[in-house]
């Protein structure tokens, strides 16, 4: 097993074979004359299980995640949809301990402030929740959206420019599902000050922080969301209605 | 096979069994003491294929999609992550022909305007693209985000309120992947005026339109994005780099 090695700069990763008759991910010379695979009932059922068992993970082991496994997960994330095929997602791992600590401190400050917004029993419950695994997770992953990417040539964005950031969100969920399929947990930490965290990471000015993720091996598996188990918020039927117009 | 029947109001759908020892999706009485399923190498590979073969579909058959199949797809979409477990997604099918036509007209007007933003060869290419299947797709699905939902009690949103809409985006991608696993295609149409389309649909004022989707049986399957095939935008290696900080 490999941990993430220290080092500056960017790391590319090797594509892994997709069942598409030799189609190489991302290579424009690939032929488009292949038959789609069959997604049968067993896969459909297991896909449902994957969706059901994917949690927002806050409790991690500190063990590293192998680099080649991360490669596969990122590769799948990059197959997510994007407006105009713009692919605006930008991944930054926050490896330096001092930076990680700054992010943890920012989380604690934002979390303390958030607690002030609740009273009584609700406040007690909030204070009891573990809402991030920033200290334990072997990987901190900041996912940015490049608001000025030329890719896609603006197609689809004229009246709904937010679709660029939404495209980056789909890459986050794609990464999340892919990770879960390999037993790797992801937790999305939004209890931070995005400008503060962005400022720590020395990224281009056109990049907007969309998601700050903890990634690693979860301490436990559960099929119910932690916030439902804790009594904060259960799943509601409202979201499963369809309005007809 | 059932088409969507005409009728007013909302339609709930029956949960389908998830491999979780009798866990009923969404029921707070479910025990949390079940073992997670195994996601083995074959499933992981097929999941990669699913990601690779999920397209933004613009060319649809007009055949209806059975209601029970839609139920399964929506059920899986509702297992998507949401900030504070807020579940802010709201689904609206646009069934009335007059409304569908208004949306098509709005698309055409927005598309004509967008074309004016290009010149020369790029403009010719844009004009040649089919960018929506609004006329043919049996289902128009507007996905809103309820900006004032009490669900989640604001957890995680204080410093990053956009995460509410981002949660709805994850439900869109979840629906998209689930659909593809059943051979159903989805196309996200962002070349519309969101205020116009929202105004047509008589929804609560607190709802923000996140995505307008065409859903139906695709005319063809392809592993390359249509925009890449058309020469508009290929997949780039830039998005597959990881910056280290």
Coordinates of C-alpha atoms in Angstrom, one line a residue:
Chain A
X1 CA 0.0 0.0 0.0
X2 CA 1.3 3.4 -0.8
X3 CA 0.6 6.6 1.1
X4 CA 0.6 9.9 -0.7
X5 CA 4.2 10.8 -1.1
X6 CA 5.3 14.4 -0.2
X7 CA 6.2 16.5 -3.2
X8 CA 5.2 19.7 -5.0
X9 CA 3.3 20.1 -8.2
X10 CA 0.6 18.2 -10.0
X11 CA 0.3 14.4 -10.4
X12 CA -1.4 12.9 -13.4
X13 CA -2.9 9.4 -13.3
X14 CA -3.0 6.6 -15.7
X15 CA -6.4 5.8 -17.2
X16 CA -7.8 2.3 -16.4
X17 CA -9.5 0.2 -19.0
X18 CA -13.2 0.9 -19.6
X19 CA -15.3 -1.8 -21.2
X20 CA -15.7 0.0 -24.4
X21 CA -13.7 -2.0 -27.0
X22 CA -10.4 -0.5 -26.3
X23 CA -11.7 3.0 -25.9
X24 CA -9.2 5.1 -24.0
X25 CA -10.7 7.5 -21.7
X26 CA -10.2 11.0 -23.0
X27 CA -8.4 10.1 -26.2
X28 CA -9.9 11.9 -29.1
X29 CA -8.7 9.2 -31.5
X30 CA -11.0 6.5 -29.9
X31 CA -13.5 5.0 -32.2
X32 CA -17.1 5.6 -31.3
X33 CA -18.2 2.2 -32.8
X34 CA -18.6 0.0 -29.7
X35 CA -21.6 -1.6 -28.1
X36 CA -22.7 -0.4 -24.7
X37 CA -22.4 -2.9 -21.8
X38 CA -25.5 -4.5 -20.4
X39 CA -26.6 -3.1 -17.0
X40 CA -28.7 -6.0 -15.7
X41 CA -31.0 -6.5 -12.7
X42 CA -28.2 -7.6 -10.4
X43 CA -26.1 -4.5 -11.2
X44 CA -29.2 -2.2 -10.8
X45 CA -29.9 -3.7 -7.4
X46 CA -26.3 -3.3 -6.3
X47 CA -26.2 0.3 -7.6
X48 CA -29.2 1.0 -5.4
X49 CA -27.3 -0.5 -2.5
X50 CA -24.3 1.7 -3.3
X51 CA -26.6 4.8 -3.2
X52 CA -28.1 3.7 0.1
X53 CA -24.8 2.9 1.8
X54 CA -22.9 6.0 0.7
X55 CA -22.6 8.1 3.8
X56 CA -21.2 11.5 4.8
X57 CA -18.3 10.1 6.8
X58 CA -17.0 12.0 9.8
X59 CA -15.2 9.1 11.6
X60 CA -12.1 7.9 9.8
X61 CA -9.2 5.6 10.4
X62 CA -5.8 7.3 9.9
X63 CA -4.5 4.7 7.4
X64 CA -3.5 6.0 4.0
X65 CA -5.3 5.3 0.8
X66 CA -3.2 3.8 -2.0
X67 CA -2.4 6.1 -4.8
X68 CA -3.6 3.8 -7.6
X69 CA -7.0 3.5 -5.8
X70 CA -7.3 7.2 -5.7
X71 CA -6.4 7.3 -9.4
X72 CA -9.3 5.1 -10.2
X73 CA -11.7 7.2 -8.1
X74 CA -10.5 10.4 -9.7
X75 CA -10.8 8.9 -13.1
X76 CA -14.4 8.0 -12.5
X77 CA -15.1 11.4 -11.1
X78 CA -13.9 13.0 -14.3
X79 CA -16.6 11.1 -16.2
X80 CA -19.2 13.3 -14.6
X81 CA -21.4 15.6 -16.7
X82 CA -20.4 19.2 -17.3
X83 CA -22.1 22.0 -19.1
X84 CA -20.7 22.3 -22.6
X85 CA -18.3 19.5 -21.7
X86 CA -16.4 22.2 -19.8
X87 CA -15.0 19.9 -17.1
X88 CA -14.4 22.9 -14.8
X89 CA -13.5 20.8 -11.7
X90 CA -10.1 21.3 -10.1
X91 CA -8.7 19.1 -7.4
X92 CA -6.3 20.1 -4.7
X93 CA -5.1 17.8 -2.0
X94 CA -4.1 19.7 1.2
X95 CA -1.1 17.7 2.4
X96 CA 1.0 20.2 4.4
X97 CA 0.3 19.7 8.1
X98 CA 0.3 23.4 8.9
X99 CA -2.4 24.0 6.2
X100 CA -4.5 21.1 7.4
X101 CA -4.4 22.5 10.9
X102 CA -5.4 26.0 9.7
X103 CA -8.4 24.4 8.0
X104 CA -9.3 22.5 11.2
X105 CA -9.1 25.8 13.2
X106 CA -11.3 27.5 10.7
X107 CA -13.8 24.7 11.0
X108 CA -13.8 24.9 14.8
X109 CA -14.4 28.7 14.6
X110 CA -17.2 28.4 12.1
X111 CA -18.7 25.5 14.1
X112 CA -18.7 27.5 17.3
X113 CA -20.4 30.4 15.5
X114 CA -23.0 28.0 14.0
X115 CA -23.8 26.6 17.5
X116 CA -24.9 30.1 18.5
X117 CA -27.7 29.9 16.0
X118 CA -29.5 27.2 18.0
X119 CA -31.2 27.2 21.4
X120 CA -32.3 24.7 24.1
X121 CA -32.4 21.0 23.1
X122 CA -31.5 21.7 19.5
X123 CA -28.3 23.5 20.6
X124 CA -27.4 20.6 22.9
X125 CA -27.9 18.2 20.1
X126 CA -25.8 20.3 17.7
X127 CA -23.0 20.5 20.2
X128 CA -22.9 16.7 20.5
X129 CA -22.5 16.0 16.8
X130 CA -19.2 15.2 15.2
X131 CA -19.5 17.1 12.0
X132 CA -16.0 16.6 10.4
X133 CA -13.1 14.2 10.4
X134 CA -10.5 16.8 9.5
X135 CA -8.0 15.6 12.1
X136 CA -8.1 11.9 11.3
X137 CA -8.8 11.7 7.6
X138 CA -5.6 10.9 5.6
X139 CA -6.8 13.1 2.7
X140 CA -8.1 16.6 2.6
X141 CA -9.4 17.3 -0.9
X142 CA -10.5 20.8 -1.9
X143 CA -12.6 20.8 -5.1
X144 CA -12.7 24.1 -7.0
X145 CA -14.6 25.2 -10.0
X146 CA -12.7 27.2 -12.6
X147 CA -15.1 30.0 -13.3
X148 CA -13.0 31.3 -16.3
X149 CA -12.3 28.0 -18.1
X150 CA -12.3 28.3 -21.8
X151 CA -13.3 24.7 -22.1
X152 CA -16.8 24.3 -23.4
X153 CA -16.7 27.8 -25.0
X154 CA -19.5 29.0 -22.9
X155 CA -22.1 26.6 -24.3
X156 CA -25.1 26.3 -22.0
X157 CA -24.0 28.9 -19.6
X158 CA -25.3 32.1 -21.0
X159 CA -28.6 32.2 -19.1
X160 CA -27.6 29.8 -16.3
X161 CA -23.9 30.5 -15.5
X162 CA -24.3 28.6 -12.2
X163 CA -24.3 25.4 -14.3
X164 CA -20.5 25.6 -14.3
X165 CA -20.3 25.2 -10.5
X166 CA -23.1 22.6 -10.7
X167 CA -20.9 20.6 -13.1
X168 CA -18.2 20.6 -10.4
X169 CA -20.8 19.4 -7.9
X170 CA -21.6 16.4 -10.1
X171 CA -17.9 15.5 -10.1
X172 CA -18.0 15.6 -6.2
X173 CA -20.9 13.2 -6.1
X174 CA -19.3 11.0 -8.8
X175 CA -16.1 10.9 -6.7
X176 CA -18.2 10.1 -3.6
X177 CA -20.0 7.2 -5.2
X178 CA -16.8 5.8 -6.8
X179 CA -15.0 6.0 -3.5
X180 CA -17.8 4.1 -1.7
X181 CA -17.6 1.3 -4.3
X182 CA -14.1 0.8 -3.1
X183 CA -14.9 1.1 0.6
X184 CA -13.4 4.6 0.8
X185 CA -15.4 7.2 2.8
X186 CA -15.9 10.9 1.9
X187 CA -17.3 13.6 4.1
X188 CA -18.2 17.1 2.8
X189 CA -17.3 19.8 5.2
X190 CA -19.2 23.0 4.6
X191 CA -18.8 24.5 8.1
X192 CA -15.8 26.6 7.0
X193 CA -15.2 30.1 5.7
X194 CA -14.6 29.5 2.0
X195 CA -12.6 32.6 1.5
X196 CA -10.3 31.7 4.4
X197 CA -9.7 28.2 3.1
X198 CA -9.2 29.3 -0.5
X199 CA -6.7 31.9 0.7
X200 CA -4.6 29.1 2.3
X201 CA -4.3 27.1 -0.9
X202 CA -2.6 29.4 -3.4
X203 CA -4.9 28.7 -6.3
X204 CA -5.7 30.8 -9.4
X205 CA -8.1 33.7 -8.7
X206 CA -10.7 32.4 -11.0
X207 CA -11.2 29.2 -8.9
X208 CA -14.2 29.1 -6.6
X209 CA -14.3 26.6 -3.8
X210 CA -17.2 24.3 -4.2
X211 CA -16.5 21.5 -1.7
X212 CA -14.0 20.6 1.0
X213 CA -13.8 16.9 1.4
X214 CA -12.3 14.5 3.9
X215 CA -11.4 11.2 2.3
X216 CA -10.2 8.0 3.9
X217 CA -11.2 4.6 5.3
X218 CA -14.4 5.0 7.4
X219 CA -14.4 3.7 11.0
X220 CA -17.9 2.1 10.5
X221 CA -20.5 1.4 7.9
X222 CA -24.1 2.3 8.3
X223 CA -27.1 2.5 6.1
X224 CA -28.8 5.4 7.9
X225 CA -27.4 8.9 7.7
X226 CA -25.6 9.9 10.9
X227 CA -27.8 12.9 11.3
X228 CA -30.9 10.7 11.2
X229 CA -29.4 8.3 13.8
X230 CA -28.6 11.2 16.0
X231 CA -32.1 12.5 15.8
X232 CA -31.2 15.8 14.0
X233 CA -33.0 15.2 10.7
X234 CA -34.7 12.0 9.4
X235 CA -35.5 11.2 5.8
X236 CA -38.8 12.7 4.9
X237 CA -41.4 11.7 2.3
X238 CA -41.8 15.2 1.0
X239 CA -38.8 14.9 -1.2
X240 CA -40.2 11.8 -2.8
X241 CA -43.3 13.4 -4.2
X242 CA -43.6 14.5 -7.8
X243 CA -45.6 17.6 -8.6
X244 CA -47.4 17.5 -12.0
X245 CA -47.8 20.5 -14.1
Chain B
X1 CA -46.0 -0.5 -20.0
X2 CA -47.6 2.5 -18.6
X3 CA -47.4 6.0 -19.8
X4 CA -47.6 8.9 -17.3
X5 CA -51.4 9.4 -16.8
X6 CA -52.8 12.8 -16.9
X7 CA -53.9 14.2 -13.6
X8 CA -53.3 16.9 -11.1
X9 CA -51.5 16.8 -7.8
X10 CA -48.6 14.9 -6.5
X11 CA -47.8 11.2 -6.8
X12 CA -45.9 9.3 -4.2
X13 CA -44.0 6.1 -5.1
X14 CA -43.5 2.9 -3.3
X15 CA -40.0 2.1 -1.9
X16 CA -38.3 -0.9 -3.4
X17 CA -36.3 -3.3 -1.2
X18 CA -32.7 -2.3 -0.5
X19 CA -30.3 -5.1 0.5
X20 CA -30.1 -3.9 4.1
X21 CA -31.7 -6.6 6.1
X22 CA -35.3 -5.3 5.7
X23 CA -34.4 -1.7 6.1
X24 CA -37.2 0.4 4.6
X25 CA -35.9 3.5 2.9
X26 CA -36.8 6.5 4.8
X27 CA -38.5 4.8 7.8
X28 CA -37.1 6.1 11.0
X29 CA -37.9 2.8 12.8
X30 CA -35.4 0.9 10.7
X31 CA -32.7 -0.8 12.7
X32 CA -29.2 0.3 11.9
X33 CA -27.7 -3.1 12.7
X34 CA -27.1 -4.6 9.3
X35 CA -24.0 -5.5 7.4
X36 CA -23.0 -3.5 4.3
X37 CA -23.1 -5.4 1.0
X38 CA -19.9 -6.3 -0.8
X39 CA -19.0 -4.1 -3.8
X40 CA -16.6 -6.4 -5.6
X41 CA -14.3 -5.9 -8.6
X42 CA -17.0 -6.8 -11.1
X43 CA -19.3 -4.2 -9.7
X44 CA -16.6 -1.6 -9.6
X45 CA -15.7 -2.2 -13.2
X46 CA -19.4 -2.0 -14.3
X47 CA -19.8 1.2 -12.2
X48 CA -17.0 2.7 -14.2
X49 CA -18.8 1.6 -17.4
X50 CA -22.0 3.2 -16.2
X51 CA -20.1 6.5 -15.6
X52 CA -18.5 6.3 -19.0
X53 CA -21.7 5.5 -20.9
X54 CA -23.9 8.0 -19.2
X55 CA -24.5 10.7 -21.8
X56 CA -26.3 14.0 -22.0
X57 CA -29.1 12.8 -24.3
X58 CA -30.6 15.1 -26.9
X59 CA -32.1 12.5 -29.3
X60 CA -35.0 10.5 -27.8
X61 CA -37.7 8.0 -28.9
X62 CA -41.2 9.2 -28.1
X63 CA -42.1 6.0 -26.3
X64 CA -43.2 6.5 -22.7
X65 CA -41.3 5.3 -19.6
X66 CA -43.2 3.0 -17.2
X67 CA -44.2 4.6 -14.0
X68 CA -42.7 1.8 -11.8
X69 CA -39.4 2.3 -13.5
X70 CA -39.5 6.1 -12.8
X71 CA -40.4 5.2 -9.2
X72 CA -37.2 3.3 -8.9
X73 CA -35.1 6.0 -10.5
X74 CA -36.6 8.7 -8.2
X75 CA -36.1 6.5 -5.2
X76 CA -32.4 6.2 -5.9
X77 CA -32.1 9.9 -6.6
X78 CA -33.5 10.6 -3.2
X79 CA -30.6 8.7 -1.6
X80 CA -28.3 11.5 -2.8
X81 CA -26.3 13.5 -0.2
X82 CA -27.7 16.8 1.2
X83 CA -26.3 19.4 3.5
X84 CA -27.7 18.7 7.0
X85 CA -29.8 15.9 5.5
X86 CA -32.1 18.7 4.2
X87 CA -33.3 16.9 1.1
X88 CA -34.1 20.2 -0.6
X89 CA -34.9 18.7 -4.1
X90 CA -38.4 19.1 -5.5
X91 CA -39.5 17.3 -8.7
X92 CA -42.0 18.7 -11.2
X93 CA -43.0 16.8 -14.3
X94 CA -44.2 19.2 -17.0
X95 CA -47.0 17.2 -18.6
X96 CA -49.4 19.7 -20.1
X97 CA -48.7 20.1 -23.8
X98 CA -49.1 23.9 -23.8
X99 CA -46.5 24.2 -21.0
X100 CA -44.1 21.9 -22.8
X101 CA -44.4 24.1 -25.9
X102 CA -43.8 27.3 -24.0
X103 CA -40.6 25.7 -22.7
X104 CA -39.5 24.7 -26.2
X105 CA -40.1 28.2 -27.4
X106 CA -38.1 29.6 -24.6
X107 CA -35.3 27.3 -25.4
X108 CA -35.4 28.3 -29.1
X109 CA -35.3 32.0 -28.1
X110 CA -32.4 31.5 -25.7
X111 CA -30.6 29.3 -28.2
X112 CA -30.9 31.9 -31.0
X113 CA -29.5 34.5 -28.6
X114 CA -26.6 32.2 -27.6
X115 CA -25.7 31.7 -31.2
X116 CA -25.1 35.4 -31.5
X117 CA -22.2 35.0 -29.1
X118 CA -20.1 33.1 -31.6
X119 CA -18.5 34.0 -34.9
X120 CA -17.1 32.2 -38.0
X121 CA -16.6 28.5 -37.8
X122 CA -17.5 28.3 -34.2
X123 CA -20.9 29.9 -34.9
X124 CA -21.5 27.4 -37.8
X125 CA -20.7 24.5 -35.5
X126 CA -23.0 25.8 -32.8
X127 CA -25.8 26.2 -35.2
X128 CA -25.4 22.6 -36.3
X129 CA -25.7 21.1 -32.8
X130 CA -28.9 19.6 -31.5
X131 CA -28.8 20.8 -27.9
X132 CA -32.1 19.5 -26.5
X133 CA -34.8 16.9 -27.1
X134 CA -37.7 18.9 -25.7
X135 CA -40.1 18.0 -28.5
X136 CA -39.5 14.3 -28.5
X137 CA -38.7 13.3 -24.9
X138 CA -41.8 11.8 -23.2
X139 CA -40.8 13.5 -19.9
X140 CA -39.9 17.0 -19.0
X141 CA -38.6 17.1 -15.4
X142 CA -37.9 20.4 -13.7
X143 CA -35.8 20.0 -10.6
X144 CA -36.1 22.8 -8.0
X145 CA -34.3 23.5 -4.8
X146 CA -36.4 24.6 -1.9
X147 CA -34.4 27.5 -0.5
X148 CA -36.6 27.8 2.6
X149 CA -36.9 24.2 3.7
X150 CA -36.8 23.7 7.4
X151 CA -35.4 20.3 6.9
X152 CA -31.8 20.1 8.1
X153 CA -32.4 23.0 10.5
X154 CA -29.7 25.0 8.6
X155 CA -26.9 22.6 9.6
X156 CA -23.9 23.2 7.3
X157 CA -25.4 26.2 5.5
X158 CA -24.4 29.2 7.6
X159 CA -21.2 30.0 5.8
X160 CA -21.9 28.1 2.5
X161 CA -25.6 28.5 1.8
X162 CA -25.1 27.4 -1.8
X163 CA -24.7 23.9 -0.5
X164 CA -28.5 23.7 -0.4
X165 CA -28.6 24.0 -4.2
X166 CA -25.6 21.8 -4.5
X167 CA -27.5 19.1 -2.7
X168 CA -30.2 19.3 -5.3
X169 CA -27.5 19.0 -8.0
X170 CA -26.4 15.7 -6.5
X171 CA -29.9 14.5 -6.7
X172 CA -29.9 15.4 -10.4
X173 CA -26.7 13.4 -11.0
X174 CA -28.0 10.5 -8.9
X175 CA -31.2 10.4 -11.0
X176 CA -29.1 10.6 -14.2
X177 CA -26.9 7.6 -13.2
X178 CA -29.9 5.6 -12.0
X179 CA -31.7 6.2 -15.2
X180 CA -28.8 5.1 -17.3
X181 CA -28.6 1.9 -15.4
X182 CA -32.1 1.1 -16.7
X183 CA -31.3 2.3 -20.2
X184 CA -33.2 5.6 -19.7
X185 CA -31.5 8.7 -21.0
X186 CA -31.4 12.2 -19.4
X187 CA -30.5 15.5 -21.0
X188 CA -29.9 18.7 -18.9
X189 CA -31.2 21.7 -20.7
X190 CA -29.7 25.0 -19.5
X191 CA -30.3 27.0 -22.6
X192 CA -33.5 28.5 -21.1
X193 CA -34.5 31.6 -19.1
X194 CA -35.0 30.1 -15.6
X195 CA -37.4 32.9 -14.5
X196 CA -39.6 32.3 -17.5
X197 CA -39.7 28.5 -17.1
X198 CA -40.3 28.8 -13.3
X199 CA -43.1 31.2 -14.0
X200 CA -44.8 28.6 -16.2
X201 CA -44.9 26.0 -13.5
X202 CA -46.8 27.5 -10.5
X203 CA -44.4 26.4 -7.8
X204 CA -43.8 28.0 -4.4
X205 CA -41.8 31.2 -4.4
X206 CA -39.1 29.7 -2.3
X207 CA -38.2 27.2 -5.0
X208 CA -35.2 27.9 -7.3
X209 CA -34.9 26.1 -10.6
X210 CA -31.7 24.1 -10.6
X211 CA -32.1 21.8 -13.7
X212 CA -34.6 21.2 -16.5
X213 CA -34.3 17.7 -17.7
X214 CA -35.5 15.7 -20.7
X215 CA -36.0 12.1 -19.8
X216 CA -36.8 9.2 -22.1
X217 CA -35.4 6.3 -24.2
X218 CA -32.3 7.4 -26.1
X219 CA -32.2 6.9 -29.9
X220 CA -28.6 5.8 -29.7
X221 CA -25.9 4.8 -27.3
X222 CA -22.4 6.2 -27.4
X223 CA -19.4 6.2 -25.1
X224 CA -18.1 9.6 -26.2
X225 CA -19.9 12.9 -25.3
X226 CA -21.8 14.3 -28.3
X227 CA -20.0 17.6 -28.0
X228 CA -16.7 15.7 -28.3
X229 CA -17.9 13.8 -31.4
X230 CA -19.1 17.0 -32.9
X231 CA -15.7 18.6 -32.4
X232 CA -17.1 21.3 -30.0
X233 CA -15.1 20.3 -26.9
X234 CA -13.1 17.1 -26.2
X235 CA -12.1 15.7 -22.9
X236 CA -9.0 17.4 -21.6
X237 CA -6.2 16.1 -19.4
X238 CA -6.3 19.3 -17.3
X239 CA -9.2 18.2 -15.3
X240 CA -7.4 15.0 -14.3
X241 CA -4.5 16.7 -12.6
X242 CA -4.3 17.0 -8.8
X243 CA -2.7 20.0 -7.3
X244 CA -0.8 19.4 -4.1
X245 CA -0.7 22.0 -1.3

